[in-house]
Tab-separated table of C-alpha atoms in Angstrom:
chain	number	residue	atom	x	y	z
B	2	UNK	CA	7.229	-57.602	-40.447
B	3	UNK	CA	8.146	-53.819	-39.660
B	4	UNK	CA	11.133	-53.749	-37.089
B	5	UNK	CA	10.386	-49.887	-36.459
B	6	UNK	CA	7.115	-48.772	-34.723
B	7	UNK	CA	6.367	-44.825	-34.398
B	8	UNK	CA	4.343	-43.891	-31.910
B	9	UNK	CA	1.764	-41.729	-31.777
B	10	UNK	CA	0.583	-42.746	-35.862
B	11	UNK	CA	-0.516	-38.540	-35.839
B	12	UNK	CA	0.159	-36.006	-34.194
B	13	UNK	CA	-1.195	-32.021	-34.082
B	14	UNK	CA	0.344	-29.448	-33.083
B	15	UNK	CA	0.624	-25.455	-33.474
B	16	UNK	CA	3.593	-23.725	-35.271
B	17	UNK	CA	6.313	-22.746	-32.238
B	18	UNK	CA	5.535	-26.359	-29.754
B	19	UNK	CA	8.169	-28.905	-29.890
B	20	UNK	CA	7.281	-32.339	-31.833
B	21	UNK	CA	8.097	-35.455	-30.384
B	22	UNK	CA	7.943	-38.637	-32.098
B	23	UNK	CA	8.729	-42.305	-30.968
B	24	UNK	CA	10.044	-45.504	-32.285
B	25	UNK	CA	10.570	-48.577	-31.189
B	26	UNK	CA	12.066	-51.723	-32.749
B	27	UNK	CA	13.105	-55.178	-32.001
B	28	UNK	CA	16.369	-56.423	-32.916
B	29	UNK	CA	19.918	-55.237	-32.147
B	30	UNK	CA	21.203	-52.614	-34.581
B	31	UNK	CA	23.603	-51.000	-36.294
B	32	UNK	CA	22.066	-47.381	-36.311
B	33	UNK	CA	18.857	-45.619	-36.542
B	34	UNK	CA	17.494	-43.301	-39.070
B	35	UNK	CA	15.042	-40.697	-39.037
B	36	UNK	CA	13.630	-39.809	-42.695
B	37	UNK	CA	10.581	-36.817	-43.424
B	38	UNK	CA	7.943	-37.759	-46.248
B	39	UNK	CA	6.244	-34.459	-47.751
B	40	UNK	CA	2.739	-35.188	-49.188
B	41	UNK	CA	3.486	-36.774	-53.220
B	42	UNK	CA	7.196	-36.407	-52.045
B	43	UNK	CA	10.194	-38.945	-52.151
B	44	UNK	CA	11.876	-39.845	-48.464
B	45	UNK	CA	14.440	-37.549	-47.074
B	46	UNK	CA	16.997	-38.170	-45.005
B	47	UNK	CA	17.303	-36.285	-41.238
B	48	UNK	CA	19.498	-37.737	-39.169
B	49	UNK	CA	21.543	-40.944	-38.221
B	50	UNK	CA	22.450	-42.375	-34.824
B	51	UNK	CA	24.445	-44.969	-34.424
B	52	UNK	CA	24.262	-47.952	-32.370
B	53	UNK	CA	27.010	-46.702	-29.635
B	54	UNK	CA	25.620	-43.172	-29.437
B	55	UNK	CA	22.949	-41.849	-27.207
B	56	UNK	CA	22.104	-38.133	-28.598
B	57	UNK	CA	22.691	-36.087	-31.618
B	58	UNK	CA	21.609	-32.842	-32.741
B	59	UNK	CA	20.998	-31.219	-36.080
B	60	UNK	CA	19.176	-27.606	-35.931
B	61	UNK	CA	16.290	-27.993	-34.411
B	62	UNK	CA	16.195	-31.554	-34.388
B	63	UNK	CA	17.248	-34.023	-31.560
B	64	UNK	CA	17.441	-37.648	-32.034
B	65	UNK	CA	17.854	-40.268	-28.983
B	66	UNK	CA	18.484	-43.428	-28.590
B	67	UNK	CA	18.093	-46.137	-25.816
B	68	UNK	CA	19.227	-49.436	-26.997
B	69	UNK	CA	18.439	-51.194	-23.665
B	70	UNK	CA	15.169	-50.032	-24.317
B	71	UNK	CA	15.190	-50.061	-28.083
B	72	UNK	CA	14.118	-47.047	-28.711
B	73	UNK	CA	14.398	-43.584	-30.374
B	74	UNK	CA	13.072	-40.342	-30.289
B	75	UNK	CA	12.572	-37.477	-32.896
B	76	UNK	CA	12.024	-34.008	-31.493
B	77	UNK	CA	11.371	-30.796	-33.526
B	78	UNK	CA	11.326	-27.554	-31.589
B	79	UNK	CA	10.107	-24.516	-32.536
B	80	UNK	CA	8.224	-26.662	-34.948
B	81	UNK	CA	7.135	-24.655	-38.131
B	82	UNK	CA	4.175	-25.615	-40.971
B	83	UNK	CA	6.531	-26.435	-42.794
B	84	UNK	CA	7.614	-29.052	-40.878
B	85	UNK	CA	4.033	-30.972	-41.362
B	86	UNK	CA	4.555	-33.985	-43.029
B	87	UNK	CA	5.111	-38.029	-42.088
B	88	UNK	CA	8.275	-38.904	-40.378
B	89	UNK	CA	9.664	-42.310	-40.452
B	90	UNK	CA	12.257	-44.043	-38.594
B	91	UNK	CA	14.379	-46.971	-40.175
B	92	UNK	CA	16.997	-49.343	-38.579
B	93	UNK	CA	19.817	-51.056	-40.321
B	94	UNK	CA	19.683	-54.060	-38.271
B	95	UNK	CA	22.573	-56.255	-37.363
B	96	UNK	CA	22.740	-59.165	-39.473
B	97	UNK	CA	19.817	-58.411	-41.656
B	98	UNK	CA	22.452	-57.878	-44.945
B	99	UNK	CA	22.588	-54.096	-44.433
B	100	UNK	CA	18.724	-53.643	-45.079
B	101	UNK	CA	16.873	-50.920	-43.937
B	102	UNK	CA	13.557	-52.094	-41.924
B	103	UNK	CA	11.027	-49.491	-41.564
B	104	UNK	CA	7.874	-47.989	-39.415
B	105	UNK	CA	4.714	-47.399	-40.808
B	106	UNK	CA	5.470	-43.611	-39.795
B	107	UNK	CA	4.122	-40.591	-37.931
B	108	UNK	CA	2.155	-37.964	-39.673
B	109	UNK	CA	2.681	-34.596	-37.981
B	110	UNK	CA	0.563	-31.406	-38.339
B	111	UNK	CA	2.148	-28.119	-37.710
B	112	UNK	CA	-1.077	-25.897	-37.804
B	113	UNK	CA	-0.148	-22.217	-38.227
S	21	UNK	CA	23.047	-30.818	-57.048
S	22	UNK	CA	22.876	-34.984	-57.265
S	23	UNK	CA	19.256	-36.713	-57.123
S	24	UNK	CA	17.626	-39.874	-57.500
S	25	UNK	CA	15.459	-39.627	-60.840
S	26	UNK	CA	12.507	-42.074	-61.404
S	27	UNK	CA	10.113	-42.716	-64.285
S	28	UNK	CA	7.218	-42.526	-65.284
S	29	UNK	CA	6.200	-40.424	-62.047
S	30	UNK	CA	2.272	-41.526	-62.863
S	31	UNK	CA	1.490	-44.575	-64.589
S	32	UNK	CA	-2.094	-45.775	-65.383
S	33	UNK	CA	-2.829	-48.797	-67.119
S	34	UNK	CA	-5.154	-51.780	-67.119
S	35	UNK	CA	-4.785	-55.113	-65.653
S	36	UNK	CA	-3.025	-57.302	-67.411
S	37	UNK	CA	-0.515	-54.558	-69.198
S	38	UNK	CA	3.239	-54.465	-68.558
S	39	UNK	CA	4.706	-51.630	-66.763
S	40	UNK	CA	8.423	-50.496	-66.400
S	41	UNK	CA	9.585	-48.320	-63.978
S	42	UNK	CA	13.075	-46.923	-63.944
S	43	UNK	CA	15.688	-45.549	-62.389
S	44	UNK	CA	18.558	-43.561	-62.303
S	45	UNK	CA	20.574	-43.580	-59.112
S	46	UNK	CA	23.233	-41.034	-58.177
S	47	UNK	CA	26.515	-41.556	-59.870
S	48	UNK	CA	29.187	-43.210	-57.502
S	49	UNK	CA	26.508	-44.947	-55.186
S	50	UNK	CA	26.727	-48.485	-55.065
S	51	UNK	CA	23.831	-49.782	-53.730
S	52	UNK	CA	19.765	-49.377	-55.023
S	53	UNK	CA	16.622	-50.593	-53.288
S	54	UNK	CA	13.080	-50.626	-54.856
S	55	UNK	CA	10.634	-50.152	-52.487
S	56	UNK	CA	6.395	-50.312	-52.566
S	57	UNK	CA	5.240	-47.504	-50.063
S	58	UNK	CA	0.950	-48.645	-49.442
S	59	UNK	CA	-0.933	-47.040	-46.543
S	60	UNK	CA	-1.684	-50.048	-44.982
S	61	UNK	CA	1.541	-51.831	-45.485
S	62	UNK	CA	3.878	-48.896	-45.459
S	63	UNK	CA	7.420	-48.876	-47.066
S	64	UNK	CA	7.774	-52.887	-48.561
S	65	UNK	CA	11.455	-53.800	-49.643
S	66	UNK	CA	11.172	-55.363	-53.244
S	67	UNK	CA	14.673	-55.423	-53.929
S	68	UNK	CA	18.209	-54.638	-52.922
S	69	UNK	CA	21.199	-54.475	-55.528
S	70	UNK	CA	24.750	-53.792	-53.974
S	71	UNK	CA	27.597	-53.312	-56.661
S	72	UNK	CA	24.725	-54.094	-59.531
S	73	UNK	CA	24.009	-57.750	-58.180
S	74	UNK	CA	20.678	-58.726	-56.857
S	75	UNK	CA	21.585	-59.442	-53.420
S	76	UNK	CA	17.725	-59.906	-51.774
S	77	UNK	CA	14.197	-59.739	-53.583
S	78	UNK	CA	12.269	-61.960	-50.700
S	79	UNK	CA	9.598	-59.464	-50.839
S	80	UNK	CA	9.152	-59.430	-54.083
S	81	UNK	CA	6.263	-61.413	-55.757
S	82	UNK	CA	8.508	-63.321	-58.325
S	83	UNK	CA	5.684	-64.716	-60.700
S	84	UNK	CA	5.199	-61.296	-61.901
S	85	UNK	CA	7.834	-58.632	-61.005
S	86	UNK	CA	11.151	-58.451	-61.561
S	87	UNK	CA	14.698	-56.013	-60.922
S	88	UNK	CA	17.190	-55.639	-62.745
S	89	UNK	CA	20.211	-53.498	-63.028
S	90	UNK	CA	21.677	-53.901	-66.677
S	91	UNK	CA	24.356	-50.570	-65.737
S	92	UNK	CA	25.288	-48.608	-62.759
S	93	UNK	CA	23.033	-45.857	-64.091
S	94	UNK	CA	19.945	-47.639	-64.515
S	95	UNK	CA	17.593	-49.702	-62.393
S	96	UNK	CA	14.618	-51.382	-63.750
S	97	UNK	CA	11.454	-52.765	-62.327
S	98	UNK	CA	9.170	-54.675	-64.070
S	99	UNK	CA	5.639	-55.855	-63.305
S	100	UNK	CA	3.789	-58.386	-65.764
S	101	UNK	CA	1.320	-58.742	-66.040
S	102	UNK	CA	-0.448	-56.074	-63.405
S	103	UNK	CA	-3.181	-56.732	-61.280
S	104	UNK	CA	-5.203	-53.808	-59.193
S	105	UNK	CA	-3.272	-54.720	-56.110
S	106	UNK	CA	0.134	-53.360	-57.909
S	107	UNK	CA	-1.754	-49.927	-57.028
S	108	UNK	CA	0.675	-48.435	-54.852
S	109	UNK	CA	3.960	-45.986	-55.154
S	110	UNK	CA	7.546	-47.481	-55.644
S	111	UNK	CA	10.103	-45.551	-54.840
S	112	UNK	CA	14.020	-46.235	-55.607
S	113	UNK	CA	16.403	-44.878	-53.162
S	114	UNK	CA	20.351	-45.068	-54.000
S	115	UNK	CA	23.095	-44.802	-51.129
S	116	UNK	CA	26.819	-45.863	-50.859
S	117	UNK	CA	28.171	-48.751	-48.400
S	118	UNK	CA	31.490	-48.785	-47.633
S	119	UNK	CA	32.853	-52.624	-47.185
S	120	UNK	CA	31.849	-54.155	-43.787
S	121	UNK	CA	29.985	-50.505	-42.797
S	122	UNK	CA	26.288	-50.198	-41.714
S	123	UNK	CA	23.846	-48.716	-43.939
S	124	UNK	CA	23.925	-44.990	-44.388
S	125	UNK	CA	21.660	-42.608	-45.619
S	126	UNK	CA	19.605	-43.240	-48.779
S	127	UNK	CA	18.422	-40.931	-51.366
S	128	UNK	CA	14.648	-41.473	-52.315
S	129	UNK	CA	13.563	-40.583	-56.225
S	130	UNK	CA	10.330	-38.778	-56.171
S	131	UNK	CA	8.430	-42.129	-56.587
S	132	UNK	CA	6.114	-43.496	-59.546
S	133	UNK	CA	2.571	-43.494	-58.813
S	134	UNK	CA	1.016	-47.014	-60.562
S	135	UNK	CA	-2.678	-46.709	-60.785
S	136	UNK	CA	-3.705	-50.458	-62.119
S	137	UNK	CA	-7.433	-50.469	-63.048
């Protein structure tokens, strides 16, 4: 069963608005990863918080985490149509051997 | 600049024919995972190799797939015989995990699109 849940499943939006995606999961963990899927493209890695962390940054990104509410949060500002593609969030769960359990992702439009 | 490479990146065969998919993950990383990305069911774990040994392929279907790892520079999947459902897109992803560390980032290959008719 997926640990990670993204919320919303799609999202529109036009070039220059912030993104925000969600994701929610079930089980402790050791950190949480945020990965971007092109269209026909492999997974790519964004960002990784860890369990004892509550915000990072990278560029325009902003990751946060709530682990009494086990939860995350991608946001892209400025967002750009380049930016349109599926984001995912996976969490390397305690216990779980050092797997990687993932969402079923949210596909984001950047419309220019 | 170091990348995860995967072939055959489209693959169409009939049901009932072998297919091989490999893999060739980055140099120095020490653990591979074979996953089957579906729209419905997302990214499936098939396999998980750490150091070259098999260390969990629950969600594999064993009657007819299998992972191996005969070096560190290549990965093999295996499905046979193939049936429609195989239609999907496995990806390999490579990372390195430092004893008693979490999991850190994987690199995904580009995938290999299996078309099973």
């Amino acid at each position: 069963s997926q640990q990670g849940e993204e919320d919303p499943q799609a999202l529109s939006i036009q070039e220059g608005e912030n993104a925000t995606m969600n994701c929610s999961y079930k089980t402790s963990i050791n950190n949480l990863q945020w990965y971007r899927q092109n269209s026909g493209r492999g997974l790519v890695h964004l960002i990784l918080i860890r369990s004892n962390e509550r915000e990072k940054h990278s560029g325009r990104l902003r990751v946060t985490l709530d682990t009494s509410k086990k939860s995350s949060s991608l946001l892209i500002t400025a967002s750009r149509a380049a930016d349109t593609a599926s984001y995912f969030c996976a969490t390397d769960a305690a216990g779980n051997n050092r797997k990687l359990i993932w969402g079923l992702g949210t596909s984001l439009a950047v419309n220019p | 600049d170091a990348r995860v490479t995967q072939t055959p990146r489209d693959k169409v065969t009939e049901m009932g024919q072998e297919v091989t998919m490999r893999c060739q993950p980055i140099l120095g990383h020490n653990t591979v995972f074979w996953y089957r990305q579906t729209m419905m069911q997302g990214l499936e774990l098939l396999a998980y190799f750490r150091n070259r040994a098999p260390l969990d392929d629950s969600g594999m279907p064993k009657d007819r797939f299998s992972a191996e790892m005969p070096d560190a520079t290549l990965a093999t999947l295996k499905i046979q015989p193939s049936e429609p459902r195989d239609s999907a897109v496995y990806f390999c992803a490579s990372g390195f995990l430092a004893g008693g560390r979490s999991t850190g980032e994987l690199f995904f290959g580009e995938g290999s699109r299996l078309t099973v008719l």
